[in-house]
Coordinates of C-alpha atoms in Angstrom, one line a residue:
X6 CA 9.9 -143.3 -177.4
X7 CA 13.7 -144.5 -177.4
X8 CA 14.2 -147.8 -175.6
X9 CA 17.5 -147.9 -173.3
X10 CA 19.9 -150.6 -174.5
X11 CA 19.7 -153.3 -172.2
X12 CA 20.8 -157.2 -172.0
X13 CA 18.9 -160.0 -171.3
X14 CA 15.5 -158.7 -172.1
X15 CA 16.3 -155.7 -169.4
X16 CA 15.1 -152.6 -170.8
X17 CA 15.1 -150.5 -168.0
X18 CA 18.7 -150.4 -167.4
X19 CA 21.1 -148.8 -169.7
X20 CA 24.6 -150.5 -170.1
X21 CA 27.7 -149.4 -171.1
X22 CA 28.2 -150.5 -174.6
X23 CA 32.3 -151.5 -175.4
X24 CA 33.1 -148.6 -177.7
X25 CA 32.2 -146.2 -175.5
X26 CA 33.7 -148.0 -172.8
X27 CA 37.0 -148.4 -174.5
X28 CA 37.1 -144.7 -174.6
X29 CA 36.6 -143.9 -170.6
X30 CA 39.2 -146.2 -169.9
X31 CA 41.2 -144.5 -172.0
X32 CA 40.4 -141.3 -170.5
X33 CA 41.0 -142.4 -166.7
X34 CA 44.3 -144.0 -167.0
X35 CA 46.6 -141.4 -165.3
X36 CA 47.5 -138.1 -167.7
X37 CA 49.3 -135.9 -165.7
X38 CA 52.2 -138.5 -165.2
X39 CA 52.0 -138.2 -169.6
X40 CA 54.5 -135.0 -168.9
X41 CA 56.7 -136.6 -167.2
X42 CA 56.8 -140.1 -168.9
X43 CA 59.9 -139.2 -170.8
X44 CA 62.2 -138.5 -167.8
X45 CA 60.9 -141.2 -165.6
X46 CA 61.7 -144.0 -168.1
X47 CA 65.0 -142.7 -168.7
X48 CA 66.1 -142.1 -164.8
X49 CA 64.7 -145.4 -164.1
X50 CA 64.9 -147.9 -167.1
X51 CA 68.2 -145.6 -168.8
X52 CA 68.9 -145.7 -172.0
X53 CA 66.5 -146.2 -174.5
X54 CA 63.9 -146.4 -171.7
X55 CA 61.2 -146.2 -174.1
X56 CA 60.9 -149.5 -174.9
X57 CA 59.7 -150.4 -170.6
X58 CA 56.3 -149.4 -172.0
X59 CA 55.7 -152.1 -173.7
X60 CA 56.5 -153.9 -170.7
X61 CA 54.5 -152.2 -168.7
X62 CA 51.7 -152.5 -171.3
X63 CA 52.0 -156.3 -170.8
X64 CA 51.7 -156.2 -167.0
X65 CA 48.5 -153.7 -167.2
X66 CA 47.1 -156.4 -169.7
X67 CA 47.6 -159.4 -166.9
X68 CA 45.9 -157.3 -164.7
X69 CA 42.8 -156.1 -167.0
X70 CA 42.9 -160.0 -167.7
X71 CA 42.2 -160.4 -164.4
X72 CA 39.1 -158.6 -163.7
X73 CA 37.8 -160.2 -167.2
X74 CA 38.2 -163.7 -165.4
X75 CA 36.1 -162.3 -162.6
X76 CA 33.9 -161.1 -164.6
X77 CA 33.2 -164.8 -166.5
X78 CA 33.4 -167.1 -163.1
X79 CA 31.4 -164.3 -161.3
X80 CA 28.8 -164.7 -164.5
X81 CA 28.3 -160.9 -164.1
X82 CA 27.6 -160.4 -160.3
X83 CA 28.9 -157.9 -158.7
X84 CA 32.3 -158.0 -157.0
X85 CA 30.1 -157.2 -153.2
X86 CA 27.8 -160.1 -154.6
X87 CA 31.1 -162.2 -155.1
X88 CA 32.7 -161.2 -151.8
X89 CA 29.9 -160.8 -149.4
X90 CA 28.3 -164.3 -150.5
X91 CA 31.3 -165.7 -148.3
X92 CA 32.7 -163.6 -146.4
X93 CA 30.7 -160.9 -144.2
X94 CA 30.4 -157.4 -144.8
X95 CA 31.1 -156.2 -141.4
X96 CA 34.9 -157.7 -142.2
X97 CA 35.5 -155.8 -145.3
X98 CA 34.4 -152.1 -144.1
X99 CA 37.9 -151.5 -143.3
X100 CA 39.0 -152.9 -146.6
X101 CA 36.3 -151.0 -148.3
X102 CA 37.1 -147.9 -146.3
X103 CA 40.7 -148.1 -147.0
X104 CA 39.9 -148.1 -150.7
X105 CA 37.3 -145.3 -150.9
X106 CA 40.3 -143.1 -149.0
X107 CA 42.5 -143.8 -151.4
X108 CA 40.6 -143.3 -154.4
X109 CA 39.6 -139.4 -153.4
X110 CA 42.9 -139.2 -152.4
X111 CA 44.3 -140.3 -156.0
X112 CA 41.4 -138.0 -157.5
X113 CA 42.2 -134.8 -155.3
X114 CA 45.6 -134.9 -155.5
X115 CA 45.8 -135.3 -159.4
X116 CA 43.7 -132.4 -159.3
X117 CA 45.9 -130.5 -156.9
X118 CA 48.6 -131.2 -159.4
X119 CA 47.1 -130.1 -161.9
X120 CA 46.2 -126.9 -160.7
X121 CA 49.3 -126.0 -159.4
X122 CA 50.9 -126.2 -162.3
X123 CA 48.4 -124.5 -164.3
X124 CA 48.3 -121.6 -161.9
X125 CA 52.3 -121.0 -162.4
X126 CA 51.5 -120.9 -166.1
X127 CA 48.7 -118.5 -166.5
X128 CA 47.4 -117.4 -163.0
X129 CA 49.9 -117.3 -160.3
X130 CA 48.4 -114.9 -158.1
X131 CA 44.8 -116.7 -157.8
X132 CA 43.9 -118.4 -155.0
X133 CA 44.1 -122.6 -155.9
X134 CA 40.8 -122.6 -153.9
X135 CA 38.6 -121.2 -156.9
X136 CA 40.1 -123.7 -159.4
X137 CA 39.2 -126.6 -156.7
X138 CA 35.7 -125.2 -156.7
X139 CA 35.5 -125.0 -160.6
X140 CA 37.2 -129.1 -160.5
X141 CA 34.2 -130.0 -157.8
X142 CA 31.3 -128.2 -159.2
X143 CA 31.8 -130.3 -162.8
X144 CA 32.7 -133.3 -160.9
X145 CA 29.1 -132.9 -159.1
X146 CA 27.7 -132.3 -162.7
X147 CA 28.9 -135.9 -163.9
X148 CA 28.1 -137.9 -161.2
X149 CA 24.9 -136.8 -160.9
X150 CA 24.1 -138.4 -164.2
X151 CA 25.4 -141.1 -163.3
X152 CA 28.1 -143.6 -164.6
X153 CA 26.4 -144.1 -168.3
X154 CA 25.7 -140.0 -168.6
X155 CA 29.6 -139.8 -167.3
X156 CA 30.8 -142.2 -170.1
X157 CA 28.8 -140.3 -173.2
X158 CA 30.1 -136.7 -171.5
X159 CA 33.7 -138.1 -171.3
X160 CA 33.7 -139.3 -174.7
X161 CA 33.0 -135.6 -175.7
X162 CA 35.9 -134.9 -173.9
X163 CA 37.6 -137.0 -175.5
X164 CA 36.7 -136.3 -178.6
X165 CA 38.2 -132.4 -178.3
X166 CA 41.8 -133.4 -176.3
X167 CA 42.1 -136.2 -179.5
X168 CA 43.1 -133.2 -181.5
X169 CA 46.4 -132.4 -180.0
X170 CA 47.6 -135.5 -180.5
X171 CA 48.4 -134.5 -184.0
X172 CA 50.6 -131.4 -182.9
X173 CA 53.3 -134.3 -182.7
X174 CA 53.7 -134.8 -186.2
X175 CA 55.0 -131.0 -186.8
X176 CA 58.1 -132.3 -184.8
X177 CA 59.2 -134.6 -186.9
X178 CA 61.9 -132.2 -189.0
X179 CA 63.5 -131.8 -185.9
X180 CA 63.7 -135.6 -185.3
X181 CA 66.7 -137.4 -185.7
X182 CA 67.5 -141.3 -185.4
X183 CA 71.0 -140.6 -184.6
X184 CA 70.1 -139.3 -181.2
X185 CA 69.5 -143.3 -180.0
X186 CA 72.2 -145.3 -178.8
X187 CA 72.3 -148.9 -179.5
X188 CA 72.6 -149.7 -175.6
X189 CA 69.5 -150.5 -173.8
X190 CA 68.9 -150.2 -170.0
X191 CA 72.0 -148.6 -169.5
X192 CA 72.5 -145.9 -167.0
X193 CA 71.9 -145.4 -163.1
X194 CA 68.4 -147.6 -163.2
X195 CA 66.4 -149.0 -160.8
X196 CA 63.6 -151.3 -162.7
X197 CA 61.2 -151.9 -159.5
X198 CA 61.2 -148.1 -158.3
X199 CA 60.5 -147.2 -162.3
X200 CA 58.0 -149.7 -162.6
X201 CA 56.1 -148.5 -159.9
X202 CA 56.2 -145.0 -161.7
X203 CA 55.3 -146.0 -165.2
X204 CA 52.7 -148.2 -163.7
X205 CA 51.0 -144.8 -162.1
X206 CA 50.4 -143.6 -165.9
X207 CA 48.2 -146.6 -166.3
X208 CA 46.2 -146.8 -163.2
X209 CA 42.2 -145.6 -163.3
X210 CA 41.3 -149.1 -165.6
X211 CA 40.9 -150.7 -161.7
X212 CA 37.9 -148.9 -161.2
X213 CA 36.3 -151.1 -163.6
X214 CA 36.2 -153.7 -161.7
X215 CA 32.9 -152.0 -160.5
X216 CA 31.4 -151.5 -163.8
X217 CA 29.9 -155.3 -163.4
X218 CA 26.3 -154.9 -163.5
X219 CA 26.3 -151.9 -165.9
X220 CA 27.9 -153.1 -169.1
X221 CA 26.9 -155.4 -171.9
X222 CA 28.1 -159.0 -172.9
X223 CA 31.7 -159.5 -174.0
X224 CA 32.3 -156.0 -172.5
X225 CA 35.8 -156.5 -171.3
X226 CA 37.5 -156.4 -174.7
X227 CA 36.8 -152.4 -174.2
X228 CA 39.5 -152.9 -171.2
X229 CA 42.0 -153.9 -173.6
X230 CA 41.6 -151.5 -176.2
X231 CA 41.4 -148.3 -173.9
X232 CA 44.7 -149.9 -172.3
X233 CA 45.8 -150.4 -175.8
X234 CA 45.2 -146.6 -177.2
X235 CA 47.0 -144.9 -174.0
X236 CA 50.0 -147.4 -174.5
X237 CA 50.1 -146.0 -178.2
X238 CA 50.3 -142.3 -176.9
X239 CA 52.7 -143.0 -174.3
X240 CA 54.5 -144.8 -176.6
X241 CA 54.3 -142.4 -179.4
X242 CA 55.5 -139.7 -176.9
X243 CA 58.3 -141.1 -175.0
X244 CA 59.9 -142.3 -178.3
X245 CA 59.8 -139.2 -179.9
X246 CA 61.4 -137.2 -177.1
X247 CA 64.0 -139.7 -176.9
X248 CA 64.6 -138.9 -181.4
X249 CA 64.4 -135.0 -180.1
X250 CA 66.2 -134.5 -176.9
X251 CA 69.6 -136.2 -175.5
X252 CA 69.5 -138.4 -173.2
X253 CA 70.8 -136.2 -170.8
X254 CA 68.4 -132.9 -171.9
X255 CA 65.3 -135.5 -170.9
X256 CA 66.9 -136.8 -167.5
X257 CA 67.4 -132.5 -166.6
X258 CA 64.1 -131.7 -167.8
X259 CA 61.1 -132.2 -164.9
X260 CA 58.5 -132.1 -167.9
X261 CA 59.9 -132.8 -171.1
X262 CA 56.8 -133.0 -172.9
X263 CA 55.7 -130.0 -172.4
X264 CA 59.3 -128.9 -173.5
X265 CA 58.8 -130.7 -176.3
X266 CA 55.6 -129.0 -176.9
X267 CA 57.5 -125.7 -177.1
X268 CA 59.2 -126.5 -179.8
X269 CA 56.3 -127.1 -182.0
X270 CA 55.6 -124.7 -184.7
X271 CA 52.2 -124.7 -186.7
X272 CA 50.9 -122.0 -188.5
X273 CA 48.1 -121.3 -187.1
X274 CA 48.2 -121.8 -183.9
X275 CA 51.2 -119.9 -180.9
X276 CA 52.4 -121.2 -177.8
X277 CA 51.1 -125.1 -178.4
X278 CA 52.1 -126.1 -175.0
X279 CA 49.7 -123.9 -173.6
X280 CA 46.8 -124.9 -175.3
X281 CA 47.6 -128.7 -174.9
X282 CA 48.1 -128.5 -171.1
X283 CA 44.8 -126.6 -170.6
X284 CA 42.8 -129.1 -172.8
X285 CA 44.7 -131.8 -171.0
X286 CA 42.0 -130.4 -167.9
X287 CA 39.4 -132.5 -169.7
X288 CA 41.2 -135.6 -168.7
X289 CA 42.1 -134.8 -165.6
X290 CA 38.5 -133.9 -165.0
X291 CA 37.7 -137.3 -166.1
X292 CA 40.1 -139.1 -164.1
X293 CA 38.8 -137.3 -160.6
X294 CA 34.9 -138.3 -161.5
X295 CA 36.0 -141.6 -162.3
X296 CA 37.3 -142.4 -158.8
X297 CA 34.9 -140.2 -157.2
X298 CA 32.0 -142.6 -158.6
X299 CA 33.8 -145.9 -157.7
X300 CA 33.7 -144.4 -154.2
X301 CA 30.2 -143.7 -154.4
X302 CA 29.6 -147.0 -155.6
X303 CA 31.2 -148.7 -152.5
X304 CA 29.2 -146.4 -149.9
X305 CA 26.0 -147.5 -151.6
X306 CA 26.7 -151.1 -150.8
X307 CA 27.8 -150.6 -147.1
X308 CA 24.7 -148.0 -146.5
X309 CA 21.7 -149.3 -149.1
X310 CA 19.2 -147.2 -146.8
X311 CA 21.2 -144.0 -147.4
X312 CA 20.1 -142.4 -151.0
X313 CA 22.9 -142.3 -153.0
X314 CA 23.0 -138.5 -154.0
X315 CA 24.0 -138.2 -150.1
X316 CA 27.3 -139.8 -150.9
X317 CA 28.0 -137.7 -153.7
X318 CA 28.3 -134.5 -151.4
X319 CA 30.4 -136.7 -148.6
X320 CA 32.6 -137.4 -151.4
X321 CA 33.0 -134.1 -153.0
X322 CA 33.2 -132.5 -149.8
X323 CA 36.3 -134.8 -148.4
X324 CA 37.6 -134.2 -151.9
X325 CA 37.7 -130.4 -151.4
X326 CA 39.2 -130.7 -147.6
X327 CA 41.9 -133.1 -148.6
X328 CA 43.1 -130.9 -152.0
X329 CA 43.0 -127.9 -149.8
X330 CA 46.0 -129.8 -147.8
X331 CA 49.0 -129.6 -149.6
X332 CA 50.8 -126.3 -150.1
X333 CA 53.4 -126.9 -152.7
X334 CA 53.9 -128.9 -155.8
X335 CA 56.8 -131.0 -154.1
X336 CA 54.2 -131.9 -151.5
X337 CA 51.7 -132.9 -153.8
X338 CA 53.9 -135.3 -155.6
X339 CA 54.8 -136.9 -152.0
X340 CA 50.8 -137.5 -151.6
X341 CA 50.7 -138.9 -155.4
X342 CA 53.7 -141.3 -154.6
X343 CA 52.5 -143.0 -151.8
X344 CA 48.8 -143.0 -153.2
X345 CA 50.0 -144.6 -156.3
X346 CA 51.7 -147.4 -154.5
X347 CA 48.5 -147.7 -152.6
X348 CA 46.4 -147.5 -155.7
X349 CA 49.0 -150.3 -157.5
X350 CA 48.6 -152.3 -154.6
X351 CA 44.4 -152.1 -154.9
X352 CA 44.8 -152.8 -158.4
X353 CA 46.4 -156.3 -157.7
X354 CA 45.3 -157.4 -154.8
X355 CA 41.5 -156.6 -155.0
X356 CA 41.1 -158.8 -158.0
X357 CA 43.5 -162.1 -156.6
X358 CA 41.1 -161.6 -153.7
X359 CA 38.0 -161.8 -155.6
X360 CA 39.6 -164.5 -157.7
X361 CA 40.4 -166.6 -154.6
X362 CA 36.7 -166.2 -153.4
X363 CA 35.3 -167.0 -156.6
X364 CA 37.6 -170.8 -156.4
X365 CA 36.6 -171.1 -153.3
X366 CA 33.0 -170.6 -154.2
X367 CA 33.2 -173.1 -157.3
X368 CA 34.8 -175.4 -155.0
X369 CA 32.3 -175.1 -152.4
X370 CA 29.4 -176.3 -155.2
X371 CA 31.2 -178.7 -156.7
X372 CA 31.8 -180.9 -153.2
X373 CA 27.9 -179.8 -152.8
X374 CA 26.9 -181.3 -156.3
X375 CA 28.9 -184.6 -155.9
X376 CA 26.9 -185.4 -152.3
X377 CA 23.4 -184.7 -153.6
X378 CA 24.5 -187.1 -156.4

C-alpha cells in the first residue's frame, strides 16, 4: 500500500508538495494576455517596453510575499480560520460573494476569449456553445479530483505546452539588435493604465492564498519560482519581438506573437502558430479550473452542511450562463478589463486584510499574555 505524503504525522491528507506546486502557478498565471504582451508594453511603457516586466515581476513578488507572511503569522490556518476568528462570517458573505463572482467571471471569460479566437482560425461556422461544453465537461473532470489530482493533471499539461517554447529559437536568424533604440519609455505611455495590463498576465498566483491547509512546510518558495518561470517566458517573448518587429509593426499588430509565430520555419513541422495556439488550450484549461476550485473552496466554508460536489455544478453551471453572454470578441475583452481590475484589486487587498487581522490577533494575545502575568 502507498502512504499519501502528509506533514506532521498526517497520513491521511495528501499535500501539495513545492515542485509540483511551482508548476500550477506557473500554469494559472494569465496566458491568453501572452499574445498580446508585446503590444501592450509598447503602447503603454513605449519604447523598449520590455524591460516593465521586470518591473512588474517585482511587484507580483511583493504580493506572493505577502500571502507567504500570512502563511507564517497564520502558522498554517486557513485564511476563513484567520478571518472568521475575529470578525463574523455573516460580514464577509458579501465579500466572499463578491470574490467567487469574480473569479468565474475571470475563468469564463478567458475561456470565451479563447474560443473566439480559435473559432476564427479553424471553425468559424460552429456554434461557440459546443467548445464551452467541451471547456466545462474537462473542467468538471479536474475538480472532481480535487485540488492535488488537478495539480499532478496540470503538470501533464504542462509538460506538453513546454515544447513550444523552443519554436522561439528558430527565429533567431531573423533577429536583429539594431532594431532597439537606445531610448527607454519613450512614446505616448501611460505607466498606471499599462501596469494594470501587464499585471493581468500575472494574475491566477492569488488563488493560492487558499492552498493553506493543503501544502507542505516551506511551500511558498513554489510561489516564487512559478512567478519566476512565467516572468522568463514573458520576458523571453516580448524581447524577441521587440529584436524582430519595429516598433511601430508591434504597436499595429493586435497579436504579435502569434505573428511572430508565423514567421517560424522548422522542418518538420507547417503553420507553427496553429499548433502553439491550440496547445496553448491546455493552459487556458488550467487557468478556468483553477478559479473555479477557489470558488468551490469559498462555498464550502459559508455552507459546511452542503456536500461539496453540489458546488461544483453551481459553479460550472454560472460558468456556462455567463460565457454564453458575450457576443463578440470586443465585448469579451470589455468583461476581461474590468474583471482584471477587479481580480488586481482581490489580489492586494485580500491579503493586507488578512495581514491586518493577523496584527490585530497577535496584538490581542500579547496584551492577554502580559495580564495573566
Amino acid at each position: 500500500m502507498v502512504k499519501k505524503r502528509g506533514i506532521n504525522g498526517d497520513y491521511m491528507k495528501e499535500r501539495l508538495h513545492p515542485l509540483p506546486l511551482s508548476i500550477l502557478i506557473y500554469m494559472i498565471q494569465n496566458g491568453l494576455v501572452l499574445y498580446s504582451l508585446p503590444r501592450l508594453v509598447a503602447e503603454y511603457f513605449g519604447t523598449n517596453g520590455w524591460l516593465s516586466i521586470i518591473f512588474i515581476f517585482v511587484l507580483v513578488n511583493i504580493n506572493i510575499t505577502m500571502i507567504a507572511v500570512i502563511y507564517k503569522l497564520g502558522k498554517g490556518r486557513s485564511i476563513f480560520e484567520i478571518i472568521e476568528a475575529t470578525v463574523p462570517k455573516w460580514v464577509m458573505v458579501p465579500f466572499y460573494l463578491f470574490i467567487i463572482g469574480v473569479w468565474i467571471g475571470m475563468a469564463s471569460m478567458n475561456m470565451k476569449a479563447y474560443i473566439f479566437i480559435y473559432k476564427m482560425m479553424f471553425f468559424p461556422t460552429l456554434p461557440a456553445s459546443l467548445f464551452i461544453i467541451f471547456f466545462i465537461f474537462l473542467s468538471f473532470q479536474l475538480l472532481r479530483g480535487g485540488i492535488y489530482k488537478m495539480a499532478k493533471a496540470i503538470v501533464v499539461l504542462c509538460a506538453i505546452l513546454q515544447p513550444m517554447i523552443f519554436l522561439l529559437f528558430y527565429l533567431i536568424p531573423e533577429f536583429e539588435f539594431a532594431r532597439y533604440t537606445t531610448f527607454f519609455f519613450k512614446g505616448e505611455t501611460d505607466f498606471f493604465k499599462g501596469t494594470l495590463h501587464v499585471y493581468t498576465a500575472f494574475l491566477g498566483f492569488e488563488v493560492s492564498i487558499l492552498f493553506f491547509p493543503m501544502v507542505e512546510k516551506k511551500w511558498t518558495k513554489a510561489l516564487f519560482i512559478g512567478n519566476f518561470l512565467s516572468t522568463v517566458v514573458y520576458f523571453l517573448v516580448t524581447f524577441i519581438c521587440f529584436g524582430f518587429f519595429s516598433f511601430d509593426q508591434i504597436l499595429k499588430d493586435i497579436f504579435p506573437v502569434m505573428t511572430l509565430f508565423e514567421y517560424t520555419e522548422v522542418a518538420f513541422l507547417t503553420r507553427a502558430e496553429n499548433l502553439c495556439f491550440s496547445v496553448l488550450a491546455f493552459k487556458i484549461l488550467s487557468i478556468i479550473a483553477i478559479y473555479y476550485w477557489g470558488a468551490q473552496q469559498i462555498f464550502e466554508n459559508m455552507f459546511k452542511s452542503i456536500k461539496p460536489n453540489f458546488w461544483i455544478f453551481i459553479i460550472l453551471a454560472s460558468g456556462f450562463i455567463l460565457a454564453l453572454i458575450p457576443d463578440s470578441l470586443v465585448s469579451v475583452e470589455e468583461w476581461l478589463k474590468w474583471l482584471s481590475y477587479c481580480g488586481i484589486g482581490i489580489a492586494w487587498a485580500l491579503p493586507i486584510f488578512v495581514l491586518c487581522i493577523l496584527f490585530i490577533q497577535i496584538l490581542k494575545n500579547h496584551k492577554e499574555t502580559d495580564n495573566a502575568k
